[in-house]
Structures are given as structure tokens and as C-alpha cells.
CSV table of C-alpha atoms and ligand atoms in Angstrom, one decimal:
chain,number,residue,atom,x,y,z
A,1,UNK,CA,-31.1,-127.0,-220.9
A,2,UNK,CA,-27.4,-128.2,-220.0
A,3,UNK,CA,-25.7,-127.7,-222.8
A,4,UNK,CA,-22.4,-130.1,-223.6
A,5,UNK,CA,-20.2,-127.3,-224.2
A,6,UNK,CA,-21.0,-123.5,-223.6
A,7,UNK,CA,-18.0,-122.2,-226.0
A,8,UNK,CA,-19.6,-118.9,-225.7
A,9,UNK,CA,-19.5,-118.8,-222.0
A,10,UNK,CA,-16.4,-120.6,-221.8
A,11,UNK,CA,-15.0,-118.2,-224.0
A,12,UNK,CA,-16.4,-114.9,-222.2
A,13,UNK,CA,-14.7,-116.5,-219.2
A,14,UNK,CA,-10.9,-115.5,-220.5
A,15,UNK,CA,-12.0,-111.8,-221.2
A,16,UNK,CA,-11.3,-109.3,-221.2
A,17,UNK,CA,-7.8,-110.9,-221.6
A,18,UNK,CA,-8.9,-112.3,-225.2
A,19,UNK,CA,-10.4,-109.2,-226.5
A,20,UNK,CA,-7.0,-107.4,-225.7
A,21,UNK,CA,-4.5,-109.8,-227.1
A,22,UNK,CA,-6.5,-109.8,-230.4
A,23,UNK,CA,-6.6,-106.1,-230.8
A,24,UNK,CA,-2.9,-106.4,-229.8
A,25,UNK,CA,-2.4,-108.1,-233.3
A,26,UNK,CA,-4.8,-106.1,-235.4
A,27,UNK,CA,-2.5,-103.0,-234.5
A,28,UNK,CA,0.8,-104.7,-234.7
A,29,UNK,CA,-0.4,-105.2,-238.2
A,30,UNK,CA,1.7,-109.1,-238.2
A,31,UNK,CA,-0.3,-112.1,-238.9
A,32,UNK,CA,1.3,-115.1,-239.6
A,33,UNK,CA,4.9,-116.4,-238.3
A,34,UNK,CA,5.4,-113.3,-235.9
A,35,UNK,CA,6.4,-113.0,-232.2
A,36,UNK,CA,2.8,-114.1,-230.3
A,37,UNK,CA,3.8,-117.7,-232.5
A,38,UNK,CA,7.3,-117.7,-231.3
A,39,UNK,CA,6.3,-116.7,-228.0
A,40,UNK,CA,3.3,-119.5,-228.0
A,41,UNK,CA,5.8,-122.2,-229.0
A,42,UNK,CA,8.3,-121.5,-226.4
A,43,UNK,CA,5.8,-121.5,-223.3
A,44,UNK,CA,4.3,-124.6,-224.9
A,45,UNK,CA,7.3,-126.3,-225.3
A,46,UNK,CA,8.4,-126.0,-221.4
A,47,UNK,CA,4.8,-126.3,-220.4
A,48,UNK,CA,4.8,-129.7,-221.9
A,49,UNK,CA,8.2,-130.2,-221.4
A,50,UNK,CA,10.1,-130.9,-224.6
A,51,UNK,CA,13.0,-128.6,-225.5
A,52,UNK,CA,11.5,-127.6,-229.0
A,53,UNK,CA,7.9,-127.1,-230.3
A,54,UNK,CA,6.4,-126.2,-234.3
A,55,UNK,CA,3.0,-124.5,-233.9
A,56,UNK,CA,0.9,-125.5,-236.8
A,57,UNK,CA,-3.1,-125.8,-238.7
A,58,UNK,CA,-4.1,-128.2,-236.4
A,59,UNK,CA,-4.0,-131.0,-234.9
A,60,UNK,CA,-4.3,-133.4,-238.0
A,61,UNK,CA,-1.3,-131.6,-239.2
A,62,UNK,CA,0.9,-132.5,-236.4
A,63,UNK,CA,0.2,-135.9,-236.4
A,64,UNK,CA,0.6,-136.1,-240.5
A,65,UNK,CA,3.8,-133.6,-240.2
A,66,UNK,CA,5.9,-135.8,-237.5
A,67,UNK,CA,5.4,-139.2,-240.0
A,68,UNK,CA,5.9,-137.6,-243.2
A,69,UNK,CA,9.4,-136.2,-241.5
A,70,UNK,CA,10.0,-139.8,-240.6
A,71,UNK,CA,10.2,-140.4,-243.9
A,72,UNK,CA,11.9,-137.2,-245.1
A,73,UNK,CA,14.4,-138.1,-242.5
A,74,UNK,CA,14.4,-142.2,-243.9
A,75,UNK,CA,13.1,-143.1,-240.3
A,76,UNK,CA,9.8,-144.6,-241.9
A,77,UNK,CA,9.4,-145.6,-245.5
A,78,UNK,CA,6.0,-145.5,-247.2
A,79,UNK,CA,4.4,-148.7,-246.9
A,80,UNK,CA,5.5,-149.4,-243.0
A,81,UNK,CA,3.4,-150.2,-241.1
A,82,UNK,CA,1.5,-148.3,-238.4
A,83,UNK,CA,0.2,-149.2,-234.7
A,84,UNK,CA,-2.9,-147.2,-234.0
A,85,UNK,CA,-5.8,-147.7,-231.5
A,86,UNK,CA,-8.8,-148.8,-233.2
A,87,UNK,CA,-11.1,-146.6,-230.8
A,88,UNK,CA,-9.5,-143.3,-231.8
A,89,UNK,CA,-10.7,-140.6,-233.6
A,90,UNK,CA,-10.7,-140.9,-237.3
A,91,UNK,CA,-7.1,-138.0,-237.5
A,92,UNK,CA,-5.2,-140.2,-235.6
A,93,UNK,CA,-5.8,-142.5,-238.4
A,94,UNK,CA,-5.6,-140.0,-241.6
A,95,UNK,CA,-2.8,-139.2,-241.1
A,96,UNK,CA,-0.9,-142.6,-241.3
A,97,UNK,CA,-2.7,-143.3,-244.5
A,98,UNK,CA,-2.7,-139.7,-246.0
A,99,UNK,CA,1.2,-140.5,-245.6
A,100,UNK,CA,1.3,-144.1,-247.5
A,101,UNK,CA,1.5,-145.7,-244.1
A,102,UNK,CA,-0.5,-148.9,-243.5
A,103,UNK,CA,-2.7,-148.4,-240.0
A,104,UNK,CA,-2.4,-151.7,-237.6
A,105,UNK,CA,-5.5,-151.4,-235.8
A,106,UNK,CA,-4.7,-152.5,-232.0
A,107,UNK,CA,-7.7,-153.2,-229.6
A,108,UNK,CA,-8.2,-151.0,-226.5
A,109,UNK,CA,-9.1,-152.6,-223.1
A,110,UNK,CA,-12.4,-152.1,-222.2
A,111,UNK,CA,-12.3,-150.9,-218.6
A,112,UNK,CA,-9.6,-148.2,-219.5
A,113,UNK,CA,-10.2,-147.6,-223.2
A,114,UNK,CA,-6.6,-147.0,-223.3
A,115,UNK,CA,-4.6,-149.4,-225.6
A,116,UNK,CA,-2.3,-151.8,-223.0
A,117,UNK,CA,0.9,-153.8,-223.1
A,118,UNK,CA,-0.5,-157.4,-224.2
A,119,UNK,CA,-2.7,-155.6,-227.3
A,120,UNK,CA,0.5,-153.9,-228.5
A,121,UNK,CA,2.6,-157.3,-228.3
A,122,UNK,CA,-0.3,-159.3,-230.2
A,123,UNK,CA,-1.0,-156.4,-232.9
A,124,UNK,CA,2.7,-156.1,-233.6
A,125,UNK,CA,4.3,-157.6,-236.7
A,126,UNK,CA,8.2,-156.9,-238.1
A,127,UNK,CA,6.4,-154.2,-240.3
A,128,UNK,CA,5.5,-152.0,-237.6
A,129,UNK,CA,7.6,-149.0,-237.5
A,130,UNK,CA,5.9,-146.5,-234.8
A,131,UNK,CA,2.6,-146.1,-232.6
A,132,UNK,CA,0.5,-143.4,-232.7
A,133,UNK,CA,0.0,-143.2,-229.0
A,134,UNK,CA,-3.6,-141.6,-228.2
A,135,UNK,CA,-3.9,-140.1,-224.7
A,136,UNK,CA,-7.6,-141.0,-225.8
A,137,UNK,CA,-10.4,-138.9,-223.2
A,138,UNK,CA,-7.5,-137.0,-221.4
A,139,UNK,CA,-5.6,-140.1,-219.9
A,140,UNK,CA,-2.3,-141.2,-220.0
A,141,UNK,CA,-1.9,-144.3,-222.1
A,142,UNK,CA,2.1,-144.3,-222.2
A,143,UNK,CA,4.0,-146.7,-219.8
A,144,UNK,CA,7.9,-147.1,-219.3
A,145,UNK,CA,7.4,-150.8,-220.0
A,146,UNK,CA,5.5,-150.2,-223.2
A,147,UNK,CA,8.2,-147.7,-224.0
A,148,UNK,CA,11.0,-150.4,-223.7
A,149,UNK,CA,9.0,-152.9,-226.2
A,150,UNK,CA,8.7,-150.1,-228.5
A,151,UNK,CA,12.7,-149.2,-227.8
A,152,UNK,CA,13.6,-152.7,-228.5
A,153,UNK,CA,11.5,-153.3,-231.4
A,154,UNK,CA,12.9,-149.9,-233.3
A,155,UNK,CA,9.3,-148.7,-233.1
A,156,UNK,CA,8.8,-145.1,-233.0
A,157,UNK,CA,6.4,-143.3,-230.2
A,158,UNK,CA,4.1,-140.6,-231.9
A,159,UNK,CA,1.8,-139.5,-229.3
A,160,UNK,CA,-1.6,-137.9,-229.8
A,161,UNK,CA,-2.2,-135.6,-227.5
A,162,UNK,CA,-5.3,-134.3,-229.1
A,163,UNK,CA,-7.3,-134.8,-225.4
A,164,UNK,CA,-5.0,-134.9,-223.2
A,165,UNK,CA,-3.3,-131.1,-222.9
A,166,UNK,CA,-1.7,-131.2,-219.0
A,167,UNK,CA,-2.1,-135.0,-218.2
A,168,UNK,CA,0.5,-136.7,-216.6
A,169,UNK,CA,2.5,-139.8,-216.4
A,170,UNK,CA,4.4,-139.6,-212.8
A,171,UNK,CA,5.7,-135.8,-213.0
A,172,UNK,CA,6.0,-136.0,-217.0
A,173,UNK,CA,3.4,-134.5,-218.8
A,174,UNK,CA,1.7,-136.5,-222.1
A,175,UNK,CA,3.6,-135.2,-225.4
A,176,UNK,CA,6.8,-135.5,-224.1
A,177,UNK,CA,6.6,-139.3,-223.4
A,178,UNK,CA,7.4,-140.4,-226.6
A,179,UNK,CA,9.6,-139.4,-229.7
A,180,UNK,CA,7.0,-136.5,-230.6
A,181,UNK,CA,3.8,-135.1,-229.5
A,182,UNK,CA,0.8,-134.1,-231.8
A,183,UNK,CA,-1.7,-131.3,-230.5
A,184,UNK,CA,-4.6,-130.1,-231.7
A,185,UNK,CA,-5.9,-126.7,-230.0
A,186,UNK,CA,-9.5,-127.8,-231.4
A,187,UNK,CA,-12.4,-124.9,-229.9
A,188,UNK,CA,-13.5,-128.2,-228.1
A,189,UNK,CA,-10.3,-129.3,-226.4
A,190,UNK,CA,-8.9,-128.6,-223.1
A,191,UNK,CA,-7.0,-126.1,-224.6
A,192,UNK,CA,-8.7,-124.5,-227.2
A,193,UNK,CA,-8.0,-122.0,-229.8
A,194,UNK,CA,-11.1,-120.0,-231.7
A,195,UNK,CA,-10.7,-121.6,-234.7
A,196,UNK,CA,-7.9,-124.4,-236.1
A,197,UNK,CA,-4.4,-124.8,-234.5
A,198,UNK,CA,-2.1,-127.2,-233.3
A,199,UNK,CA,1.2,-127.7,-232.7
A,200,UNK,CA,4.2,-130.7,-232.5
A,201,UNK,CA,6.5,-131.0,-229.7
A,202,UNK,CA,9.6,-132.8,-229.4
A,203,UNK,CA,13.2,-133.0,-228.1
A,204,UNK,CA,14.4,-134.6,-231.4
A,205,UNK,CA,16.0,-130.9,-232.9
A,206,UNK,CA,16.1,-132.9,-236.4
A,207,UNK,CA,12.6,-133.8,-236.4
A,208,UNK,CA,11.8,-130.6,-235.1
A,209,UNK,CA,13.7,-128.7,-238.0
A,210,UNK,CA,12.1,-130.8,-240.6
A,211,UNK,CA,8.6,-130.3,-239.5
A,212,UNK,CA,9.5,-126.8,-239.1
A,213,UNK,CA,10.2,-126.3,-242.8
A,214,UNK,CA,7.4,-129.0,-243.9
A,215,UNK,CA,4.8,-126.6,-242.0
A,216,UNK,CA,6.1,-123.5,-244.2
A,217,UNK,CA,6.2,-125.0,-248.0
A,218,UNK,CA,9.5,-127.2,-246.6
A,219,UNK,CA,11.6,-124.0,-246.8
A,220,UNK,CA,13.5,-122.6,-243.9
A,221,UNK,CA,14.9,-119.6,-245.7
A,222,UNK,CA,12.5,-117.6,-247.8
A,223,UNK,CA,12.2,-119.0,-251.8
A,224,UNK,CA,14.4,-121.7,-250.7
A,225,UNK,CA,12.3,-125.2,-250.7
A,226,UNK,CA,14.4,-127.8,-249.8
A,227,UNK,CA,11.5,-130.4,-248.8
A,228,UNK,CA,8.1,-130.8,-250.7
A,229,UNK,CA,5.9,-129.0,-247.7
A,230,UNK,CA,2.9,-127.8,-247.0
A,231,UNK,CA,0.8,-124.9,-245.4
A,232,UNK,CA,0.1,-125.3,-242.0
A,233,UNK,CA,0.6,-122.2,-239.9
A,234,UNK,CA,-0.8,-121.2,-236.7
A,235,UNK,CA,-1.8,-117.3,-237.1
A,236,UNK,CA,-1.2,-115.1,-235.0
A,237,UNK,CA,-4.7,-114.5,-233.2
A,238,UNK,CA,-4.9,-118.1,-232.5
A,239,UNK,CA,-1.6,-118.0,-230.8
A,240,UNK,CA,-2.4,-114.9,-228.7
A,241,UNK,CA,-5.7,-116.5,-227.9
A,242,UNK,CA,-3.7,-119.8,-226.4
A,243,UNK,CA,-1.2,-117.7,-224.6
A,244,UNK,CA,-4.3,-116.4,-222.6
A,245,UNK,CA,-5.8,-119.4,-222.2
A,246,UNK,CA,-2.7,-121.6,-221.3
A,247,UNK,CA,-2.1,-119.2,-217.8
A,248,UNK,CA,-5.2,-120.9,-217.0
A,249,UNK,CA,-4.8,-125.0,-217.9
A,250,UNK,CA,-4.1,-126.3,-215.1
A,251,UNK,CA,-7.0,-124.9,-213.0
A,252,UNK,CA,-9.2,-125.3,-215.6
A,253,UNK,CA,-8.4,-129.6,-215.3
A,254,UNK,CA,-8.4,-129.0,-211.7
A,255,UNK,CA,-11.8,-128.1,-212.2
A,256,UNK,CA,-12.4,-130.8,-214.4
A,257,UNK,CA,-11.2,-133.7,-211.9
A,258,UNK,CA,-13.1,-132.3,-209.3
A,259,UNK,CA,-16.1,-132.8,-211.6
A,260,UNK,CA,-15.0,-136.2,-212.6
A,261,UNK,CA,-14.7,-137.4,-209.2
A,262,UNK,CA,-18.5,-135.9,-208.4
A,263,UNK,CA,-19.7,-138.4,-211.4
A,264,UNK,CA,-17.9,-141.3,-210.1
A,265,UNK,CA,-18.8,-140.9,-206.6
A,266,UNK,CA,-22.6,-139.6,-207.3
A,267,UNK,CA,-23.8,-141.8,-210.4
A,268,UNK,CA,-25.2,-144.8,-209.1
A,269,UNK,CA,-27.3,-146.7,-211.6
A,270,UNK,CA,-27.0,-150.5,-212.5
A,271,UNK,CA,-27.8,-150.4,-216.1
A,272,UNK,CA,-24.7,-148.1,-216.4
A,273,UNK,CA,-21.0,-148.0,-215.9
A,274,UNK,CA,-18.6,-145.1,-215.0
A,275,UNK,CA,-15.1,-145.4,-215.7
A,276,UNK,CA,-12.4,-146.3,-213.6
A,277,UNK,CA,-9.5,-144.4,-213.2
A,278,UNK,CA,-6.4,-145.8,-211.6
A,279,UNK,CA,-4.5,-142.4,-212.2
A,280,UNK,CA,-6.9,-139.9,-211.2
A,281,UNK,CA,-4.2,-137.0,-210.6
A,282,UNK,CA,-3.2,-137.8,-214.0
A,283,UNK,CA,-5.6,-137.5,-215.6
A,284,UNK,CA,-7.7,-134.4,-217.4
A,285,UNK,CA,-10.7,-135.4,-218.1
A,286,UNK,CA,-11.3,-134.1,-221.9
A,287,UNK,CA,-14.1,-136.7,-221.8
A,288,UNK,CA,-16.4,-138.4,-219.7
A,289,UNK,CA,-17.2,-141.6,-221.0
A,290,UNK,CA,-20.1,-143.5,-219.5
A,291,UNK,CA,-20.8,-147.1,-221.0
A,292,UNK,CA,-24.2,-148.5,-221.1
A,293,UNK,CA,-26.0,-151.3,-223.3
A,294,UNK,CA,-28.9,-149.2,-223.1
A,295,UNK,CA,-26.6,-146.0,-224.4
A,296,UNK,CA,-29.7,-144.9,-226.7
A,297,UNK,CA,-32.0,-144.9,-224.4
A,298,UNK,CA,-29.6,-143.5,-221.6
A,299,UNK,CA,-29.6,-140.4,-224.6
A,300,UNK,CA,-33.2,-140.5,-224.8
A,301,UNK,CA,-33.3,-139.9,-221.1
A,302,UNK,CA,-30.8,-137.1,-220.4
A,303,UNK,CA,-32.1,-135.3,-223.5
A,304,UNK,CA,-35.4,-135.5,-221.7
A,305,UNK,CA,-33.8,-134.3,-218.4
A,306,UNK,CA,-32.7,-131.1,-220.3
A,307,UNK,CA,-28.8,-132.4,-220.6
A,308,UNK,CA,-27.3,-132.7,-223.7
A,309,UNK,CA,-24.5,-135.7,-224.5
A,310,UNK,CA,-22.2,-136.6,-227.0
A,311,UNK,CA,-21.3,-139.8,-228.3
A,312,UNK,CA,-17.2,-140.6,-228.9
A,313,UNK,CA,-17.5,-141.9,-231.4
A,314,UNK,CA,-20.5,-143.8,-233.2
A,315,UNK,CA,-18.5,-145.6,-235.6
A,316,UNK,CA,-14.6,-146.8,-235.3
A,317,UNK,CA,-12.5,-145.7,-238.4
A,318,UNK,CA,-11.9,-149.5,-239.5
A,319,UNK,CA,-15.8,-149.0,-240.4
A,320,UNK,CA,-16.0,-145.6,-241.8
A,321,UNK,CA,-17.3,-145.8,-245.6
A,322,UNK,CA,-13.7,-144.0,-246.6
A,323,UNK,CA,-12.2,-147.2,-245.5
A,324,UNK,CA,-14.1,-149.6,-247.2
A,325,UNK,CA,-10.8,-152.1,-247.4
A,326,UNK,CA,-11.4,-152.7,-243.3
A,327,UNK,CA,-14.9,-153.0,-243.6
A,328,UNK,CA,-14.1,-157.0,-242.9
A,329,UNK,CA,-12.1,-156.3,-239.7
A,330,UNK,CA,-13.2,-156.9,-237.0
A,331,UNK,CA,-12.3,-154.7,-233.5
A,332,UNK,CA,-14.8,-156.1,-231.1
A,333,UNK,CA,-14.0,-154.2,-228.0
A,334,UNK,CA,-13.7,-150.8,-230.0
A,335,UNK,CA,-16.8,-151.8,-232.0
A,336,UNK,CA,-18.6,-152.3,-228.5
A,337,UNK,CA,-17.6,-148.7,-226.9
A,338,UNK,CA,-18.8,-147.2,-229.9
A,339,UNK,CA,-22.3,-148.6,-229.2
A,340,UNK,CA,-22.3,-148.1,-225.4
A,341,UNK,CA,-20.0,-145.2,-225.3
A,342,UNK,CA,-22.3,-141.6,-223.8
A,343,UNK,CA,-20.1,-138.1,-222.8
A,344,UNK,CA,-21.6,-136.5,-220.1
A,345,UNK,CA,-21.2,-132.9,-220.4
A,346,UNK,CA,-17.9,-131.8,-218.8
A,347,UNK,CA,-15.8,-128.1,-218.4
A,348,UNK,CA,-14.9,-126.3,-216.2
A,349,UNK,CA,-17.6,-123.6,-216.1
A,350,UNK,CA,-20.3,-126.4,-214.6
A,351,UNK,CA,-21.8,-125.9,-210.7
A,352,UNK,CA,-21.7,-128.0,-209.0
A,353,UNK,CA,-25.6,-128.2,-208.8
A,354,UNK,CA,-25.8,-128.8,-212.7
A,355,UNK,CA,-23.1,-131.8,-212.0
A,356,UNK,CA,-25.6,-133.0,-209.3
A,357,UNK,CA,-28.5,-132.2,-211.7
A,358,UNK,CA,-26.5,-134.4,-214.5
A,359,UNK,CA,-26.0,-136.9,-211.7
A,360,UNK,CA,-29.9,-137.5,-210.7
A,361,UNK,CA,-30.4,-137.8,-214.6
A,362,UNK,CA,-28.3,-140.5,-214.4
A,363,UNK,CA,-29.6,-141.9,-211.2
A,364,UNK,CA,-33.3,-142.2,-212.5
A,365,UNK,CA,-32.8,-143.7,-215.8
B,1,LIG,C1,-9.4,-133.6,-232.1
B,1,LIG,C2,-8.5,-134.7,-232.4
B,1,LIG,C3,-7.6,-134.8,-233.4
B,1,LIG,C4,-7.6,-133.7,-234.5
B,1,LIG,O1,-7.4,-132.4,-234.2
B,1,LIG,P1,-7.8,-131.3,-235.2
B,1,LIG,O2,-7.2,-130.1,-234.6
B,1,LIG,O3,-9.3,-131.2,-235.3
B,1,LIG,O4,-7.2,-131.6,-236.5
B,1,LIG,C5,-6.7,-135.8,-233.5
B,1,LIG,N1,-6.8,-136.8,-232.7
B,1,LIG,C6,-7.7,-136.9,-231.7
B,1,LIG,C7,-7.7,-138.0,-230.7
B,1,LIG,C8,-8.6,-135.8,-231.5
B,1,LIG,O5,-9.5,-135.9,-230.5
């Protein structure tokens, strides 16, 4: 069996480096805001390439810390309006409404996935007061023309770059495109942590303060609370644990584009479609996303080939039960990759004989 993601072997590939940095911890005796944190959030920060970055719970978190310091800061006002991809993953979502923000849901393109120019024109109303940028399956969907619309229209740029750890747009790497970057450090994510954690980058050193006291119970010195916060920390195991595995990101997508590029060339199969790339150097690959009419039967067959697949994602968040005020919307083109979308397994511990295995599945359905 091909499993979709051997976290076990993925993460005995990193030791003994792991084992070390988390014994390192246990006998400094510091757990929570301490130096592997600080340390994390500076290499992250020039890594992505923002001057400041707030490690936090996860990647949720990020995304609902950056808007609710909008509106601590009186950038957004509860009730503003939201621009959001309807294809993303339900967080991207959450946290616009766990914030009293009103999600726009914005139609993806269905070659790309990726949200483009004309859908963010046509979806855009005089409410709308940022964009909640996904970087959905590890590609870049910023643009310097889609910045300037946002520019002009005083619409913030939140990007989610849940999938998309490394990616690039020219030299620039994803989460630091925008105004803010959201990350989540998800086990299953490009970079991943071994448990929760994710982090918000940014060059804006007022957002960056307030999400820096919203993340600790919105105090910046101890017993003084000078926002309502939260608790959302990274601890410091999970921060040693991404300090380890950050050395090795940019192989490990290396890895994953050489993959990718195997699929594209390799799968050959009428009744299914690969995706095209027009940036493949930019890309990371945090999903492979076949589309096919026949998607459950495509499942049936792979299963039966001894390769396991994922689907991202069965159901859009407009028609989530939760959400039972959208369930009249209607998102064609996202409602259509969720019934055709398959993930071919995808990291960068796979041979290149299970890829060609994977491939010939493909081939003889
Ligand atoms: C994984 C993911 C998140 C949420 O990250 P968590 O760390 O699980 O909270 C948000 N957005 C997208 C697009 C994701 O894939």
C-alpha cells in the first residue's frame, strides 16, 4: 500500500536532529515564549521575507489574529465585508466570521483553482474591506495587478499561506506579498510541526505588535492587558521541531516539483485531467490535484491499485451545515472541483518507482 502521507517516515527522516532539539528543551526546563520561539520567528521571518513574524496555535489563529487586529487597529470594523475563495478550506473562512466579518465568496478559475483578476472585480462590492488571499495547493495566487485593484480600492491583502510554505511569486516568496501572511505548520503541510502551530508574518510593525499581544491574553508586559486577547502560543518543542525542519524546505519542494513534473509528464488518461502550471518554479506542490468526472470511481481504482488519495475538499464551506445561511448560494466552479477534485499522494520521501507505480494506476483506469 502507498500510503498518502507516511508522517512516521517523514518524520524519522529529520532524526536524529528532532530527537536532540526536543531533549534540548526538556533540560532547559523553558516551555512556552523562550529562545527556540524567538529564534523560530526570526529565521522565519527572513525566510519568508517580512521584517517581523508572531509565532502562534496554528494556523487558524493567524488568520483570525491579523483581522481581529484590523479592527483593534480601526482598519476593519465588524460587519465589513470579506473577499474569500469559495474553494478554500473551511479556516480560511472561520476566521472572517469568528471575527463578525461577512465572507464574499469569490469563484476560483477552473484550470488554476487559484482565484483571478476578473472574479475579484465581479465579487467586489464597496463593503469589501480585505482578501483573504489563499496560496490554495502550494501556488502563488497573488499578482501585482491584483495588488493594485486591491491598493486602489483600500482593500487589505491577508494571505493564506497555509499550503504554500516556500512558493514564489518572481523572487518574492508567498506571505510576504500582501499586508500579512497567515501559516499554519499543520503535521500535514510542507512545513510541519508535530502537533499545532502557526505563525503571522508581516512588515506592518503595528500589526505585528498587536497580534503580538492578542496571541498572549493582549498583554505585552506581564498582568498588563491592554487588548481583549487570546491564547495562542507556539511551545517550545514545536518551534525546535520547525527550526530542524525549515534547514530542509527548500529541498524537500525541490523534491516535490520533481514529482509533480513526473505526474504531469507520465499520466496520460482521457477520462482525467492534470493540472496545469504556468509557474512551475513557483510553485510547491502541497497538493496534487487531479480532476475527473469519474473522481469516485478514479478512488475506487487507486484504492484498488494499493494507493491511497485524498479528496480537497468534498464540500465548499458555502455548503457546510455550520453555514446553513449560504446553503442557497451557489459557487458552480468551486462546487464542481469539489466533486472531481482527487490528491495523488505527494512528499518528498516517494521513489520514483512508487510515483511511476501511482502513474500506471492512473494510466489504466
Ligand atoms: C491547514 C489550513 C489552514 C488551517 O491551519 P491549522 O493550522 O490547521 O489551523 C488554513 N487554511 C488553509 C488553506 C489550510 O490548508
Amino acid at each position: 500500500m502507498i500510503t498518502y502521507l507516511p508522517l512516521k517516515e517523514i518524520t524519522a527522516s529529520y532524526e536524529p536532529q528532532i530527537t536532540d532539539a526536543l531533549r534540548r528543551i526538556v533540560e532547559r526546563g523553558w516551555f512556552l515564549l523562550g529562545e527556540e520561539c524567538a529564534s523560530f520567528e526570526k529565521e522565519y521571518a527572513a525566510y519568508i521575507g517580512n521584517s517581523h513574524c508572531v509565532a502562534c496555535g496554528n494556523g487558524y489563529d493567524a488568520l483570525w489574529l491579523i483581522l481581529r487586529a484590523y479592527i483593534v487597529m480601526g482598519v476593519l470594523k465588524e460587519g465589513d465585508e470579506v473577499l474569500v475563495p469559495a474553494n478554500t478550506f473551511i479556516a480560511s473562512v472561520l476566521a472572517i466570521t469568528n471575527n463578525n466579518l461577512v465572507p464574499v465568496f469569490v469563484e476560483p478559475d477552473e484550470d488554476s483553482f487559484l482565484v483571478g483578476e476578473a472574479a475579484l472585480r465581479a465579487a467586489c462590492t464597496p463593503r469589501c474591506k480585505a482578501y483573504v488571499m489563499v496560496h490554495l495547493y502550494g501556488q502563488c495566487a497573488y499578482s501585482d495587478t491584483l495588488a493594485a485593484f486591491c491598493r486602489e480600492r483600500g482593500i487589505k491583502i491577508v494571505e493564506d499561506n497555509a499550503q504554500a510554505h516556500g512558493a514564489l511569486y518572481g523572487n518574492r516568496r508567498t506571505g510576504s506579498l500582501g499586508d500579512a501572511g497567515a501559516h499554519s505548520f499543520y503535521p500535514g503541510k510542507n512545513l510541519g510541526a508535530l502537533g499545532d502551530a502557526g505563525a503571522v508574518t508581516t512588515d506592518d510593525t503595528c500589526l505585528a505588535d498587536v497580534v503580538a499581544s492578542l496571541h498572549n491574553y493582549g498583554s505585552s508586559q506581564k498582568y498588563v492587558h491592554e487588548h481583549v486577547g487570546v491564547n495562542s502560543r507556539m511551545d517550545e518543542f514545536q518551534a525546535a521541531v520547525l527550526r530542524v525542519k525549515l534547514r530542509r524546505l527548500d529541498s524537500d519542494n525541490e523534491r516535490r516539483r520533481a514529482i509533480a513534473k513526473m505526474y504531469i509528464d507520465g499520466i496520460d488518461n482521457p477520462r482525467v485531467k492534470v493540472p496545469r502550471v504556468p509557474d512551475f518554479s513557483g510553485h510547491v506542490f502541497h497538493i496534487f490535484a487531479l480532476m475527473s468526472p469519474e473522481r469516485d470511481a478514479l478512488q475506487h481504482h487507486m484504492t484498488q491499485c494499493g494507493i491511497q488519495t485524498q479528496i480537497h475538499y468534498p464540500l465548499p464551506p458555502h455548503k457546510q451545515q455550520c453555514y446553513s445561511q449560504w446553503a442557497g448560494l451557489s459557487c458552480p466552479i468551486a462546487e464542481k472541483l469539489s466533486a472531481e477534485e482527487l490528491s495523488l499522494p505527494l512528499h518528498p520521501l516517494l521513489t520514483d518507482d512508487e510515483v511511476r507505480l501511482i502513474i500506471s494506476a492512473v494510466n489504466s483506469f
